[in-house]
PDB file of C-alpha atoms in Angstrom:
ATOM      1  CA  MET A 132      50.661 107.698  -2.473  1.00  0.00           C
ATOM      2  CA  VAL A 133      51.748 111.755  -1.656  1.00  0.00           C
ATOM      3  CA  ILE A 134      52.400 111.850  -5.535  1.00  0.00           C
ATOM      4  CA  LEU A 135      48.662 110.280  -6.181  1.00  0.00           C
ATOM      5  CA  SER A 136      47.227 112.301  -4.683  1.00  0.00           C
ATOM      6  CA  GLY A 137      48.916 116.126  -5.797  1.00  0.00           C
ATOM      7  CA  LEU A 138      47.784 114.519  -9.289  1.00  0.00           C
ATOM      8  CA  LEU A 139      44.391 113.737  -8.775  1.00  0.00           C
ATOM      9  CA  LEU A 140      44.523 116.898  -7.387  1.00  0.00           C
ATOM     10  CA  ILE A 141      45.901 118.889 -10.048  1.00  0.00           C
ATOM     11  CA  THR A 142      44.164 116.868 -12.927  1.00  0.00           C
ATOM     12  CA  LEU A 143      40.820 117.746 -11.240  1.00  0.00           C
ATOM     13  CA  SER A 144      40.923 120.914  -9.643  1.00  0.00           C
ATOM     14  CA  PHE A 145      42.339 122.087 -12.608  1.00  0.00           C
ATOM     15  CA  SER A 146      39.539 120.782 -14.645  1.00  0.00           C
ATOM     16  CA  PHE A 147      39.123 125.117 -16.278  1.00  0.00           C
ATOM     17  CA  VAL A 148      35.815 125.065 -17.151  1.00  0.00           C
ATOM     18  CA  PRO A 149      34.485 128.092 -19.008  1.00  0.00           C
ATOM     19  CA  PRO A 150      31.248 130.503 -17.950  1.00  0.00           C
ATOM     20  CA  ALA A 151      28.557 129.152 -20.213  1.00  0.00           C
ATOM     21  CA  PHE A 152      29.651 125.149 -18.199  1.00  0.00           C
ATOM     22  CA  SER A 153      29.648 126.792 -14.215  1.00  0.00           C
ATOM     23  CA  GLN A 154      27.951 124.593 -12.159  1.00  0.00           C
ATOM     24  CA  GLY A 155      27.488 127.916  -9.750  1.00  0.00           C
ATOM     25  CA  SER A 156      31.184 128.290  -9.271  1.00  0.00           C
ATOM     26  CA  PRO A 157      32.992 130.966  -8.985  1.00  0.00           C
ATOM     27  CA  SER A 158      36.769 130.142  -8.218  1.00  0.00           C
ATOM     28  CA  ARG A 159      36.877 127.992 -11.647  1.00  0.00           C
ATOM     29  CA  VAL A 160      35.406 130.730 -13.178  1.00  0.00           C
ATOM     30  CA  GLU A 161      37.499 133.385 -11.999  1.00  0.00           C
ATOM     31  CA  LYS A 162      40.366 130.021 -12.595  1.00  0.00           C
ATOM     32  CA  TRP A 163      39.646 130.234 -16.178  1.00  0.00           C
ATOM     33  CA  GLU A 164      39.057 134.060 -16.461  1.00  0.00           C
ATOM     34  CA  LYS A 165      42.873 134.923 -15.366  1.00  0.00           C
ATOM     35  CA  LEU A 166      44.459 131.483 -17.073  1.00  0.00           C
ATOM     36  CA  SER A 167      42.379 132.271 -20.677  1.00  0.00           C
ATOM     37  CA  GLU A 168      43.961 135.762 -19.963  1.00  0.00           C
ATOM     38  CA  LYS A 169      47.378 135.333 -18.868  1.00  0.00           C
ATOM     39  CA  LEU A 170      48.228 132.838 -21.971  1.00  0.00           C
ATOM     40  CA  ASN A 171      46.785 135.612 -23.962  1.00  0.00           C
ATOM     41  CA  LEU A 172      44.181 132.404 -25.811  1.00  0.00           C
ATOM     42  CA  THR A 173      41.844 132.869 -29.014  1.00  0.00           C
ATOM     43  CA  GLU A 174      38.531 131.849 -29.566  1.00  0.00           C
ATOM     44  CA  ASP A 175      39.522 129.340 -31.392  1.00  0.00           C
ATOM     45  CA  GLN A 176      42.676 128.128 -28.486  1.00  0.00           C
ATOM     46  CA  LYS A 177      39.561 128.157 -25.536  1.00  0.00           C
ATOM     47  CA  ALA A 178      36.997 126.221 -27.161  1.00  0.00           C
ATOM     48  CA  GLN A 179      39.906 123.532 -28.252  1.00  0.00           C
ATOM     49  CA  TRP A 180      41.465 123.773 -24.489  1.00  0.00           C
ATOM     50  CA  GLN A 181      37.258 123.511 -23.127  1.00  0.00           C
ATOM     51  CA  GLU A 182      37.090 120.886 -25.117  1.00  0.00           C
ATOM     52  CA  ILE A 183      40.159 118.141 -23.582  1.00  0.00           C
ATOM     53  CA  LYS A 184      39.488 119.187 -20.077  1.00  0.00           C
ATOM     54  CA  ARG A 185      36.059 118.092 -20.948  1.00  0.00           C
ATOM     55  CA  SER A 186      37.175 114.831 -22.600  1.00  0.00           C
ATOM     56  CA  GLN A 187      39.844 114.366 -19.331  1.00  0.00           C
ATOM     57  CA  ARG A 188      36.791 114.569 -17.261  1.00  0.00           C
ATOM     58  CA  GLU A 189      35.341 112.213 -18.649  1.00  0.00           C
ATOM     59  CA  ARG A 190      37.816 109.676 -19.256  1.00  0.00           C
ATOM     60  CA  VAL A 191      38.502 110.227 -14.929  1.00  0.00           C
ATOM     61  CA  SER A 192      35.454 109.684 -13.835  1.00  0.00           C
ATOM     62  CA  GLY A 193      34.694 107.094 -16.922  1.00  0.00           C
ATOM     63  CA  ILE A 194      38.175 104.734 -14.518  1.00  0.00           C
ATOM     64  CA  LEU A 195      36.103 104.896 -11.200  1.00  0.00           C
ATOM     65  CA  THR A 196      33.613 103.894  -9.087  1.00  0.00           C
ATOM     66  CA  PRO A 197      30.437 105.382  -8.564  1.00  0.00           C
ATOM     67  CA  GLU A 198      32.005 105.898  -4.635  1.00  0.00           C
ATOM     68  CA  GLN A 199      34.913 107.403  -5.829  1.00  0.00           C
ATOM     69  CA  GLN A 200      33.921 109.732  -7.942  1.00  0.00           C
ATOM     70  CA  GLU A 201      30.337 111.015  -4.976  1.00  0.00           C
ATOM     71  CA  GLN A 202      34.219 111.652  -3.182  1.00  0.00           C
ATOM     72  CA  ALA A 203      36.116 113.544  -6.319  1.00  0.00           C
ATOM     73  CA  LYS A 204      32.161 116.174  -6.390  1.00  0.00           C
ATOM     74  CA  GLU A 205      33.213 116.004  -2.354  1.00  0.00           C
ATOM     75  CA  LYS A 206      36.990 117.040  -2.740  1.00  0.00           C
ATOM     76  CA  LYS A 207      38.526 114.022  -0.869  1.00  0.00           C
ATOM     77  CA  TRP A 208      41.072 113.558  -2.776  1.00  0.00           C
ATOM     78  CA  ARG A 209      42.826 110.780  -0.387  1.00  0.00           C
ATOM     79  CA  SER A 210      39.989 108.692   0.579  1.00  0.00           C
ATOM     80  CA  LEU A 211      39.588 107.517  -2.376  1.00  0.00           C
ATOM     81  CA  ASN A 212      41.827 104.157  -2.930  1.00  0.00           C
ATOM     82  CA  LEU A 213      42.490 104.344  -6.054  1.00  0.00           C
ATOM     83  CA  THR A 214      43.938 100.797  -7.800  1.00  0.00           C
ATOM     84  CA  ASP A 215      47.822 100.774  -8.872  1.00  0.00           C
ATOM     85  CA  ALA A 216      45.464  99.948 -12.858  1.00  0.00           C
ATOM     86  CA  GLN A 217      43.389 102.979 -11.501  1.00  0.00           C
ATOM     87  CA  LYS A 218      47.158 105.244 -10.882  1.00  0.00           C
ATOM     88  CA  GLU A 219      48.484 104.104 -14.052  1.00  0.00           C
ATOM     89  CA  GLN A 220      45.422 104.989 -16.142  1.00  0.00           C
ATOM     90  CA  MET A 221      44.980 108.529 -14.118  1.00  0.00           C
ATOM     91  CA  ARG A 222      49.181 109.164 -15.235  1.00  0.00           C
ATOM     92  CA  ALA A 223      47.962 108.447 -19.292  1.00  0.00           C
ATOM     93  CA  ILE A 224      45.065 110.692 -19.016  1.00  0.00           C
ATOM     94  CA  LYS A 225      47.507 113.069 -17.292  1.00  0.00           C
ATOM     95  CA  GLN A 226      50.197 113.178 -19.886  1.00  0.00           C
ATOM     96  CA  GLU A 227      47.968 113.112 -22.821  1.00  0.00           C
ATOM     97  CA  THR A 228      45.936 115.859 -21.614  1.00  0.00           C
ATOM     98  CA  ASN A 229      49.070 117.715 -21.092  1.00  0.00           C
ATOM     99  CA  GLN A 230      50.458 116.665 -24.163  1.00  0.00           C
ATOM    100  CA  GLN A 231      47.209 118.120 -25.977  1.00  0.00           C
ATOM    101  CA  ILE A 232      47.138 121.389 -24.630  1.00  0.00           C
ATOM    102  CA  GLN A 233      50.719 122.007 -25.447  1.00  0.00           C
ATOM    103  CA  GLY A 234      49.401 121.375 -29.056  1.00  0.00           C
ATOM    104  CA  ILE A 235      47.020 124.588 -29.068  1.00  0.00           C
ATOM    105  CA  LEU A 236      49.852 126.840 -26.898  1.00  0.00           C
ATOM    106  CA  THR A 237      52.429 128.654 -29.400  1.00  0.00           C
ATOM    107  CA  PRO A 238      55.838 128.778 -28.016  1.00  0.00           C
ATOM    108  CA  GLU A 239      55.196 131.750 -25.967  1.00  0.00           C
ATOM    109  CA  GLN A 240      51.980 130.348 -24.670  1.00  0.00           C
ATOM    110  CA  GLN A 241      53.746 126.696 -24.083  1.00  0.00           C
ATOM    111  CA  GLN A 242      56.604 128.692 -21.619  1.00  0.00           C
ATOM    112  CA  ILE A 243      54.540 130.609 -20.115  1.00  0.00           C
ATOM    113  CA  TRP A 244      51.974 127.590 -18.865  1.00  0.00           C
ATOM    114  CA  SER A 245      55.239 125.635 -18.462  1.00  0.00           C
ATOM    115  CA  GLU A 246      56.374 128.220 -15.623  1.00  0.00           C
ATOM    116  CA  MET A 247      52.710 128.958 -14.056  1.00  0.00           C
ATOM    117  CA  LYS A 248      52.305 124.100 -13.707  1.00  0.00           C
ATOM    118  CA  LYS A 249      55.673 124.626 -12.018  1.00  0.00           C
ATOM    119  CA  ASN A 250      55.161 127.131  -9.469  1.00  0.00           C
ATOM    120  CA  ARG A 251      51.624 125.550  -9.348  1.00  0.00           C
ATOM    121  CA  GLN A 252      53.836 122.840  -7.984  1.00  0.00           C
ATOM    122  CA  LYS A 253      56.009 124.539  -5.982  1.00  0.00           C
ATOM    123  CA  LYS A 254      52.383 124.575  -3.685  1.00  0.00           C
ATOM    124  CA  PRO A 255      51.606 122.821  -0.667  1.00  0.00           C
ATOM    125  CA  VAL A 256      48.840 120.528  -1.435  1.00  0.00           C
ATOM    126  CA  ASN A 257      46.415 121.218   1.121  1.00  0.00           C
ATOM    127  CA  PRO A 258      44.569 117.912   3.099  1.00  0.00           C
TER     128      PRO A 258
END
């Protein structure tokens, strides 16, 4: 359950939102700007990345109950009480999203992204 909570946290919290779509959340905007700068994304890559993440958010939202959606919005990841089917769907969405992102990156960017993900996984998840 802890692993799944971590996966969900990563999936939802790293749904980078470009400034044009931000809803007053400077931390998301700052994360997006830092990420795109670190990876040296082109404008085309930024647009593709944003579309991939938008699709991911929609797909995740589609498998959550309305109550779970509210809890996710409030960042109450541990109280989602996902079913086994939802957990499997989350894993599949995360894997597909990662593959799509890898597909838009150059080999150099893929290496940087991989290192960034490894470093993020080493950080403890705050309750």
